[in-house]
């Protein structure tokens, strides 16, 4: 039985996506066009993402701070490339406390300017470095086309902003943090991804270079899932961030920034979910196990309670669905909401010394002996689900990874189903533009892999870069 | 040795306050007037506050969500009292993506309107009730006079918004949550407080009534430290929040909201800190114990490491100050930053089989045998510090609690040092205004205590309410 409210994924992917979002009560539209209401089920996923990433950031020595929501226009304009990049998307506060403001304030689209301004007055000596700051906050970009989680006018993210005494250290930080994002996608979200460097055209405004973590959705479309920017001394020069180095000379700081957003929730859905609703990998699921008692006997309710207590004590987040709905409704609920594992504790099963488990990812029913060690059994099964989900996503990514040796190859691939397209590039932005004319196919990133040709896929001149191309969200 | 950067508290309280904030690196001014940069030391306190309160909210069945940052003007205006209350302080977004907006958007000063709008479409039946939602977010109020943590244009808070099927349940929620705030102040922040009901004049715009948690600062000035509002059906009627009750009749919902803010950090400082910098109760201190090795012997460094490991394993947040500063600098650092307990592991002490402990709250040195059970010893001492801090604050609050039987009493009290002034009131707002003329003395709250007179302190007519009055931040 398919959930009737959900359009089949292979029929209309975009509609399927919003159907899953609504059916699982992840978010809803608000009175403000393009801004989401994140509902309890969706927000619990974001809280868990925050918790795991924050712990990792802190392990690596980062500390959290909070910069203001507003940026005076004059401050924003100091770094020209950045403001040019963001100007068309800025929301402006022009009135406050019943008065027109003397200067417009941007609602922050990103906070490089504020961190740079802060560092310019708080960093004096190499002894003050590095500063490894991060903030969890909302940012606003006035997009014209929006889509729940993937592109919204207000979204949530963390933005790390660090300053260092040497370029070496700052570059190491840039790489370390993109590797954290990749780790988070692989290990927690069960989403395989590739890491590489953005081309000049696609890099962050104001960066020397941008590293990106790119994931592939079920439909072959790419999703940029975390970026890490190396600024060199660009911001330091614009905002006068100097320090006295070990040789007692004044020098500009070296800076980075890196971020991941609520967009990752969209990625989770588009990689793992199915026609029956949300599917979540156990490590990111706010609720990992649902226990459904079937029948009213004491044995049923006692065993359900015993399991629940044991699992929770072992650090597995389980709950009993003790609502007055029928078992059928409870099954459907657990399914649409993506609870990774269901345990049916049923009167009939117990008479036969059995328990029934249902995996959400495969919808497979598994019968076990009643007298298993429930904690070990469930732990193993959650690990299996997590690993299987990763492997399936990886298999699909591999199946949707192609090589192109000329523009016709790219056209043919995109006419069937998009994916990651490996092709060599001369480094000329005209060629990049020409490739983009094919269904909007953009360079995802430059990768450090061995060449597949010696010529540019577009112009035939000598190739400089091995690039992965694709259609993006 | 006093920290020279800090103005003595008894000399200039306001200057002392900002000196402590800056000396302990809690927050800094930003390029936007009235908006703070919360620095790592300050943000860590806020994170701990959030963590403890959030856990408590969830224990009581609340779930977190996220409503948009912006509120369309038309939506904000639906509940007239609310908008009248906030209109003078609203920041307006009028331009987005290079275009003038058709309708102004308020940057949320509070989110009753958005929650009400949401509930109006998501609540249908009594089976959907109660909804116990909360959000942690930033809000903006365009204040003209600002002060770090106490009054800032952008601040952070949690706002709980709940809807219920009966007034009884909603009123119970209103009371339960103000009790949570009082519990948090007493048990965690070591701040005694009184809970009561705001007068009509002082209640939240749009509420049937407001319960408040009022704390008293070192200088006798009151700080409203958490409020909980009962809305009855006011918002439900303005935003059409209806549900089908058990008798299958359409009814308006009963609603509450409650909030606490980053202002509590200001309260912490003004209750506990001293001329030497920040003083934090152990239960809210992000770092509870600092271990300072004195001398370079292996015994010193081994013992310091051993203590640190044992304490951290026992859930006590300790760290070793292993910087290359002198011990004197490390002592001053620990002091100004309010680390509740310092352990000196010194070569000389160890030769005499001794350890030295220094309490931040009393600055008292305590010598112990080297071979104590460090975990038990430190746990006990942290508990003692926490309890002593509460008792000292409570003693001060009691000493600054007065009774007034006429307006001259109030004048005399306020001319010496303000505090909580108990006085009877007829309930007439003219009398409230007259009392306010005395140094801006406002009603803090109506308390359920036995009368101290039968006449109004102002007009002499029969008294209806036992009120606590005071000067406020």
mmCIF file with all atom_site columns, N, CA and C in Angstrom, chain B residues 44-90:
data_model
loop_
_atom_site.group_PDB
_atom_site.id
_atom_site.type_symbol
_atom_site.label_atom_id
_atom_site.label_alt_id
_atom_site.label_comp_id
_atom_site.label_asym_id
_atom_site.label_entity_id
_atom_site.label_seq_id
_atom_site.pdbx_PDB_ins_code
_atom_site.Cartn_x
_atom_site.Cartn_y
_atom_site.Cartn_z
_atom_site.occupancy
_atom_site.B_iso_or_equiv
_atom_site.pdbx_formal_charge
_atom_site.auth_seq_id
_atom_site.auth_comp_id
_atom_site.auth_asym_id
_atom_site.auth_atom_id
_atom_site.pdbx_PDB_model_num
ATOM 1   N N  . UNK B 1 44 ? 29.237 30.813 25.535 1.00 0.00 ? 44 UNK B N  1
ATOM 2   C CA . UNK B 1 44 ? 29.269 29.519 26.235 1.00 0.00 ? 44 UNK B CA 1
ATOM 3   C C  . UNK B 1 44 ? 28.268 29.508 27.396 1.00 0.00 ? 44 UNK B C  1
ATOM 4   N N  . UNK B 1 45 ? 28.089 30.650 28.045 1.00 0.00 ? 45 UNK B N  1
ATOM 5   C CA . UNK B 1 45 ? 27.082 30.724 29.122 1.00 0.00 ? 45 UNK B CA 1
ATOM 6   C C  . UNK B 1 45 ? 25.684 30.555 28.528 1.00 0.00 ? 45 UNK B C  1
ATOM 7   N N  . UNK B 1 46 ? 25.441 31.252 27.430 1.00 0.00 ? 46 UNK B N  1
ATOM 8   C CA . UNK B 1 46 ? 24.129 31.143 26.774 1.00 0.00 ? 46 UNK B CA 1
ATOM 9   C C  . UNK B 1 46 ? 23.859 29.709 26.299 1.00 0.00 ? 46 UNK B C  1
ATOM 10  N N  . UNK B 1 47 ? 24.878 29.058 25.758 1.00 0.00 ? 47 UNK B N  1
ATOM 11  C CA . UNK B 1 47 ? 24.706 27.667 25.321 1.00 0.00 ? 47 UNK B CA 1
ATOM 12  C C  . UNK B 1 47 ? 24.331 26.770 26.499 1.00 0.00 ? 47 UNK B C  1
ATOM 13  N N  . UNK B 1 48 ? 24.953 27.016 27.643 1.00 0.00 ? 48 UNK B N  1
ATOM 14  C CA . UNK B 1 48 ? 24.647 26.175 28.812 1.00 0.00 ? 48 UNK B CA 1
ATOM 15  C C  . UNK B 1 48 ? 23.233 26.472 29.322 1.00 0.00 ? 48 UNK B C  1
ATOM 16  N N  . UNK B 1 49 ? 22.856 27.740 29.316 1.00 0.00 ? 49 UNK B N  1
ATOM 17  C CA . UNK B 1 49 ? 21.481 28.096 29.694 1.00 0.00 ? 49 UNK B CA 1
ATOM 18  C C  . UNK B 1 49 ? 20.487 27.386 28.779 1.00 0.00 ? 49 UNK B C  1
ATOM 19  N N  . UNK B 1 50 ? 20.767 27.449 27.473 1.00 0.00 ? 50 UNK B N  1
ATOM 20  C CA . UNK B 1 50 ? 19.872 26.818 26.503 1.00 0.00 ? 50 UNK B CA 1
ATOM 21  C C  . UNK B 1 50 ? 19.773 25.317 26.758 1.00 0.00 ? 50 UNK B C  1
ATOM 22  N N  . UNK B 1 51 ? 20.924 24.718 26.984 1.00 0.00 ? 51 UNK B N  1
ATOM 23  C CA . UNK B 1 51 ? 20.971 23.274 27.155 1.00 0.00 ? 51 UNK B CA 1
ATOM 24  C C  . UNK B 1 51 ? 20.107 22.823 28.349 1.00 0.00 ? 51 UNK B C  1
ATOM 25  N N  . UNK B 1 52 ? 20.277 23.510 29.468 1.00 0.00 ? 52 UNK B N  1
ATOM 26  C CA . UNK B 1 52 ? 19.572 23.101 30.692 1.00 0.00 ? 52 UNK B CA 1
ATOM 27  C C  . UNK B 1 52 ? 18.069 23.371 30.564 1.00 0.00 ? 52 UNK B C  1
ATOM 28  N N  . UNK B 1 53 ? 17.726 24.567 30.063 1.00 0.00 ? 53 UNK B N  1
ATOM 29  C CA . UNK B 1 53 ? 16.301 24.888 29.917 1.00 0.00 ? 53 UNK B CA 1
ATOM 30  C C  . UNK B 1 53 ? 15.638 23.986 28.871 1.00 0.00 ? 53 UNK B C  1
ATOM 31  N N  . UNK B 1 54 ? 16.338 23.762 27.768 1.00 0.00 ? 54 UNK B N  1
ATOM 32  C CA . UNK B 1 54 ? 15.764 22.949 26.693 1.00 0.00 ? 54 UNK B CA 1
ATOM 33  C C  . UNK B 1 54 ? 15.447 21.536 27.181 1.00 0.00 ? 54 UNK B C  1
ATOM 34  N N  . UNK B 1 55 ? 16.358 20.988 27.955 1.00 0.00 ? 55 UNK B N  1
ATOM 35  C CA . UNK B 1 55 ? 16.144 19.657 28.508 1.00 0.00 ? 55 UNK B CA 1
ATOM 36  C C  . UNK B 1 55 ? 14.888 19.640 29.393 1.00 0.00 ? 55 UNK B C  1
ATOM 37  N N  . UNK B 1 56 ? 14.768 20.676 30.204 1.00 0.00 ? 56 UNK B N  1
ATOM 38  C CA . UNK B 1 56 ? 13.592 20.767 31.087 1.00 0.00 ? 56 UNK B CA 1
ATOM 39  C C  . UNK B 1 56 ? 12.309 20.915 30.270 1.00 0.00 ? 56 UNK B C  1
ATOM 40  N N  . UNK B 1 57 ? 12.336 21.787 29.261 1.00 0.00 ? 57 UNK B N  1
ATOM 41  C CA . UNK B 1 57 ? 11.136 21.965 28.419 1.00 0.00 ? 57 UNK B CA 1
ATOM 42  C C  . UNK B 1 57 ? 10.722 20.625 27.803 1.00 0.00 ? 57 UNK B C  1
ATOM 43  N N  . UNK B 1 58 ? 11.709 19.893 27.306 1.00 0.00 ? 58 UNK B N  1
ATOM 44  C CA . UNK B 1 58 ? 11.405 18.627 26.634 1.00 0.00 ? 58 UNK B CA 1
ATOM 45  C C  . UNK B 1 58 ? 10.871 17.587 27.610 1.00 0.00 ? 58 UNK B C  1
ATOM 46  N N  . UNK B 1 59 ? 11.438 17.556 28.808 1.00 0.00 ? 59 UNK B N  1
ATOM 47  C CA . UNK B 1 59 ? 10.901 16.674 29.848 1.00 0.00 ? 59 UNK B CA 1
ATOM 48  C C  . UNK B 1 59 ? 9.408  16.923 30.048 1.00 0.00 ? 59 UNK B C  1
ATOM 49  N N  . UNK B 1 60 ? 9.003  18.196 29.917 1.00 0.00 ? 60 UNK B N  1
ATOM 50  C CA . UNK B 1 60 ? 7.600  18.557 30.137 1.00 0.00 ? 60 UNK B CA 1
ATOM 51  C C  . UNK B 1 60 ? 6.765  18.420 28.854 1.00 0.00 ? 60 UNK B C  1
ATOM 52  N N  . UNK B 1 61 ? 7.362  17.826 27.819 1.00 0.00 ? 61 UNK B N  1
ATOM 53  C CA . UNK B 1 61 ? 6.576  17.508 26.619 1.00 0.00 ? 61 UNK B CA 1
ATOM 54  C C  . UNK B 1 61 ? 6.623  18.533 25.499 1.00 0.00 ? 61 UNK B C  1
ATOM 55  N N  . UNK B 1 62 ? 7.465  19.560 25.636 1.00 0.00 ? 62 UNK B N  1
ATOM 56  C CA . UNK B 1 62 ? 7.539  20.574 24.573 1.00 0.00 ? 62 UNK B CA 1
ATOM 57  C C  . UNK B 1 62 ? 8.455  20.110 23.439 1.00 0.00 ? 62 UNK B C  1
ATOM 58  N N  . UNK B 1 63 ? 8.174  20.606 22.241 1.00 0.00 ? 63 UNK B N  1
ATOM 59  C CA . UNK B 1 63 ? 9.034  20.308 21.088 1.00 0.00 ? 63 UNK B CA 1
ATOM 60  C C  . UNK B 1 63 ? 9.440  21.624 20.424 1.00 0.00 ? 63 UNK B C  1
ATOM 61  N N  . UNK B 1 64 ? 10.593 21.606 19.782 1.00 0.00 ? 64 UNK B N  1
ATOM 62  C CA . UNK B 1 64 ? 11.104 22.819 19.145 1.00 0.00 ? 64 UNK B CA 1
ATOM 63  C C  . UNK B 1 64 ? 10.708 22.912 17.682 1.00 0.00 ? 64 UNK B C  1
ATOM 64  N N  . UNK B 1 65 ? 10.467 24.136 17.255 1.00 0.00 ? 65 UNK B N  1
ATOM 65  C CA . UNK B 1 65 ? 10.121 24.427 15.866 1.00 0.00 ? 65 UNK B CA 1
ATOM 66  C C  . UNK B 1 65 ? 10.848 25.716 15.479 1.00 0.00 ? 65 UNK B C  1
ATOM 67  N N  . UNK B 1 66 ? 10.623 26.138 14.244 1.00 0.00 ? 66 UNK B N  1
ATOM 68  C CA . UNK B 1 66 ? 11.182 27.422 13.826 1.00 0.00 ? 66 UNK B CA 1
ATOM 69  C C  . UNK B 1 66 ? 10.199 28.169 12.945 1.00 0.00 ? 66 UNK B C  1
ATOM 70  N N  . UNK B 1 67 ? 9.817  29.338 13.415 1.00 0.00 ? 67 UNK B N  1
ATOM 71  C CA . UNK B 1 67 ? 8.947  30.225 12.641 1.00 0.00 ? 67 UNK B CA 1
ATOM 72  C C  . UNK B 1 67 ? 9.830  31.250 11.927 1.00 0.00 ? 67 UNK B C  1
ATOM 73  N N  . UNK B 1 68 ? 9.317  31.826 10.821 1.00 0.00 ? 68 UNK B N  1
ATOM 74  C CA . UNK B 1 68 ? 10.138 32.793 10.079 1.00 0.00 ? 68 UNK B CA 1
ATOM 75  C C  . UNK B 1 68 ? 10.544 34.019 10.899 1.00 0.00 ? 68 UNK B C  1
ATOM 76  N N  . UNK B 1 69 ? 11.644 34.610 10.457 1.00 0.00 ? 69 UNK B N  1
ATOM 77  C CA . UNK B 1 69 ? 12.173 35.845 11.045 1.00 0.00 ? 69 UNK B CA 1
ATOM 78  C C  . UNK B 1 69 ? 11.278 37.041 10.750 1.00 0.00 ? 69 UNK B C  1
ATOM 79  N N  . UNK B 1 70 ? 10.535 36.953 9.634  1.00 0.00 ? 70 UNK B N  1
ATOM 80  C CA . UNK B 1 70 ? 9.750  38.107 9.180  1.00 0.00 ? 70 UNK B CA 1
ATOM 81  C C  . UNK B 1 70 ? 8.249  37.899 9.395  1.00 0.00 ? 70 UNK B C  1
ATOM 82  N N  . UNK B 1 71 ? 7.569  39.010 9.666  1.00 0.00 ? 71 UNK B N  1
ATOM 83  C CA . UNK B 1 71 ? 6.110  38.978 9.812  1.00 0.00 ? 71 UNK B CA 1
ATOM 84  C C  . UNK B 1 71 ? 5.514  40.051 8.905  1.00 0.00 ? 71 UNK B C  1
ATOM 85  N N  . UNK B 1 72 ? 4.643  39.663 7.968  1.00 0.00 ? 72 UNK B N  1
ATOM 86  C CA . UNK B 1 72 ? 4.006  40.677 7.118  1.00 0.00 ? 72 UNK B CA 1
ATOM 87  C C  . UNK B 1 72 ? 3.204  41.655 7.987  1.00 0.00 ? 72 UNK B C  1
ATOM 88  N N  . UNK B 1 73 ? 3.251  42.909 7.631  1.00 0.00 ? 73 UNK B N  1
ATOM 89  C CA . UNK B 1 73 ? 2.585  43.933 8.450  1.00 0.00 ? 73 UNK B CA 1
ATOM 90  C C  . UNK B 1 73 ? 1.112  43.602 8.666  1.00 0.00 ? 73 UNK B C  1
ATOM 91  N N  . UNK B 1 74 ? 0.448  43.112 7.636  1.00 0.00 ? 74 UNK B N  1
ATOM 92  C CA . UNK B 1 74 ? -0.986 42.829 7.742  1.00 0.00 ? 74 UNK B CA 1
ATOM 93  C C  . UNK B 1 74 ? -1.253 41.737 8.787  1.00 0.00 ? 74 UNK B C  1
ATOM 94  N N  . UNK B 1 75 ? -0.369 40.750 8.860  1.00 0.00 ? 75 UNK B N  1
ATOM 95  C CA . UNK B 1 75 ? -0.554 39.667 9.829  1.00 0.00 ? 75 UNK B CA 1
ATOM 96  C C  . UNK B 1 75 ? -0.319 40.176 11.248 1.00 0.00 ? 75 UNK B C  1
ATOM 97  N N  . UNK B 1 76 ? 0.711  41.000 11.375 1.00 0.00 ? 76 UNK B N  1
ATOM 98  C CA . UNK B 1 76 ? 1.065  41.544 12.693 1.00 0.00 ? 76 UNK B CA 1
ATOM 99  C C  . UNK B 1 76 ? -0.085 42.369 13.269 1.00 0.00 ? 76 UNK B C  1
ATOM 100 N N  . UNK B 1 77 ? -0.822 43.048 12.350 1.00 0.00 ? 77 UNK B N  1
ATOM 101 C CA . UNK B 1 77 ? -1.849 43.992 12.810 1.00 0.00 ? 77 UNK B CA 1
ATOM 102 C C  . UNK B 1 77 ? -3.158 43.347 13.246 1.00 0.00 ? 77 UNK B C  1
ATOM 103 N N  . UNK B 1 78 ? -3.276 42.019 13.009 1.00 0.00 ? 78 UNK B N  1
ATOM 104 C CA . UNK B 1 78 ? -4.564 41.388 13.301 1.00 0.00 ? 78 UNK B CA 1
ATOM 105 C C  . UNK B 1 78 ? -4.943 41.471 14.768 1.00 0.00 ? 78 UNK B C  1
ATOM 106 N N  . UNK B 1 79 ? -3.949 41.363 15.659 1.00 0.00 ? 79 UNK B N  1
ATOM 107 C CA . UNK B 1 79 ? -4.252 41.471 17.088 1.00 0.00 ? 79 UNK B CA 1
ATOM 108 C C  . UNK B 1 79 ? -3.830 42.877 17.503 1.00 0.00 ? 79 UNK B C  1
ATOM 109 N N  . UNK B 1 80 ? -4.795 43.757 17.671 1.00 0.00 ? 80 UNK B N  1
ATOM 110 C CA . UNK B 1 80 ? -4.535 45.188 17.825 1.00 0.00 ? 80 UNK B CA 1
ATOM 111 C C  . UNK B 1 80 ? -3.659 45.564 19.012 1.00 0.00 ? 80 UNK B C  1
ATOM 112 N N  . UNK B 1 81 ? -3.917 44.928 20.173 1.00 0.00 ? 81 UNK B N  1
ATOM 113 C CA . UNK B 1 81 ? -3.161 45.300 21.369 1.00 0.00 ? 81 UNK B CA 1
ATOM 114 C C  . UNK B 1 81 ? -1.693 44.981 21.211 1.00 0.00 ? 81 UNK B C  1
ATOM 115 N N  . UNK B 1 82 ? -1.436 43.805 20.622 1.00 0.00 ? 82 UNK B N  1
ATOM 116 C CA . UNK B 1 82 ? -0.046 43.382 20.453 1.00 0.00 ? 82 UNK B CA 1
ATOM 117 C C  . UNK B 1 82 ? 0.710  44.375 19.584 1.00 0.00 ? 82 UNK B C  1
ATOM 118 N N  . UNK B 1 83 ? 0.119  44.729 18.456 1.00 0.00 ? 83 UNK B N  1
ATOM 119 C CA . UNK B 1 83 ? 0.850  45.603 17.539 1.00 0.00 ? 83 UNK B CA 1
ATOM 120 C C  . UNK B 1 83 ? 1.025  46.992 18.156 1.00 0.00 ? 83 UNK B C  1
ATOM 121 N N  . UNK B 1 84 ? 0.016  47.459 18.892 1.00 0.00 ? 84 UNK B N  1
ATOM 122 C CA . UNK B 1 84 ? 0.182  48.749 19.561 1.00 0.00 ? 84 UNK B CA 1
ATOM 123 C C  . UNK B 1 84 ? 1.327  48.708 20.562 1.00 0.00 ? 84 UNK B C  1
ATOM 124 N N  . UNK B 1 85 ? 1.461  47.566 21.235 1.00 0.00 ? 85 UNK B N  1
ATOM 125 C CA . UNK B 1 85 ? 2.528  47.420 22.216 1.00 0.00 ? 85 UNK B CA 1
ATOM 126 C C  . UNK B 1 85 ? 3.906  47.439 21.572 1.00 0.00 ? 85 UNK B C  1
ATOM 127 N N  . UNK B 1 86 ? 4.026  46.872 20.386 1.00 0.00 ? 86 UNK B N  1
ATOM 128 C CA . UNK B 1 86 ? 5.355  46.714 19.796 1.00 0.00 ? 86 UNK B CA 1
ATOM 129 C C  . UNK B 1 86 ? 5.679  47.695 18.668 1.00 0.00 ? 86 UNK B C  1
ATOM 130 N N  . UNK B 1 87 ? 4.652  48.346 18.120 1.00 0.00 ? 87 UNK B N  1
ATOM 131 C CA . UNK B 1 87 ? 4.872  49.176 16.928 1.00 0.00 ? 87 UNK B CA 1
ATOM 132 C C  . UNK B 1 87 ? 6.049  50.146 17.041 1.00 0.00 ? 87 UNK B C  1
ATOM 133 N N  . UNK B 1 88 ? 6.208  50.840 18.170 1.00 0.00 ? 88 UNK B N  1
ATOM 134 C CA . UNK B 1 88 ? 7.293  51.835 18.205 1.00 0.00 ? 88 UNK B CA 1
ATOM 135 C C  . UNK B 1 88 ? 8.687  51.213 18.156 1.00 0.00 ? 88 UNK B C  1
ATOM 136 N N  . UNK B 1 89 ? 8.788  49.905 18.342 1.00 0.00 ? 89 UNK B N  1
ATOM 137 C CA . UNK B 1 89 ? 10.098 49.265 18.439 1.00 0.00 ? 89 UNK B CA 1
ATOM 138 C C  . UNK B 1 89 ? 10.403 48.337 17.266 1.00 0.00 ? 89 UNK B C  1
ATOM 139 N N  . UNK B 1 90 ? 9.575  48.371 16.229 1.00 0.00 ? 90 UNK B N  1
ATOM 140 C CA . UNK B 1 90 ? 9.755  47.395 15.156 1.00 0.00 ? 90 UNK B CA 1
ATOM 141 C C  . UNK B 1 90 ? 10.775 47.878 14.123 1.00 0.00 ? 90 UNK B C  1
#
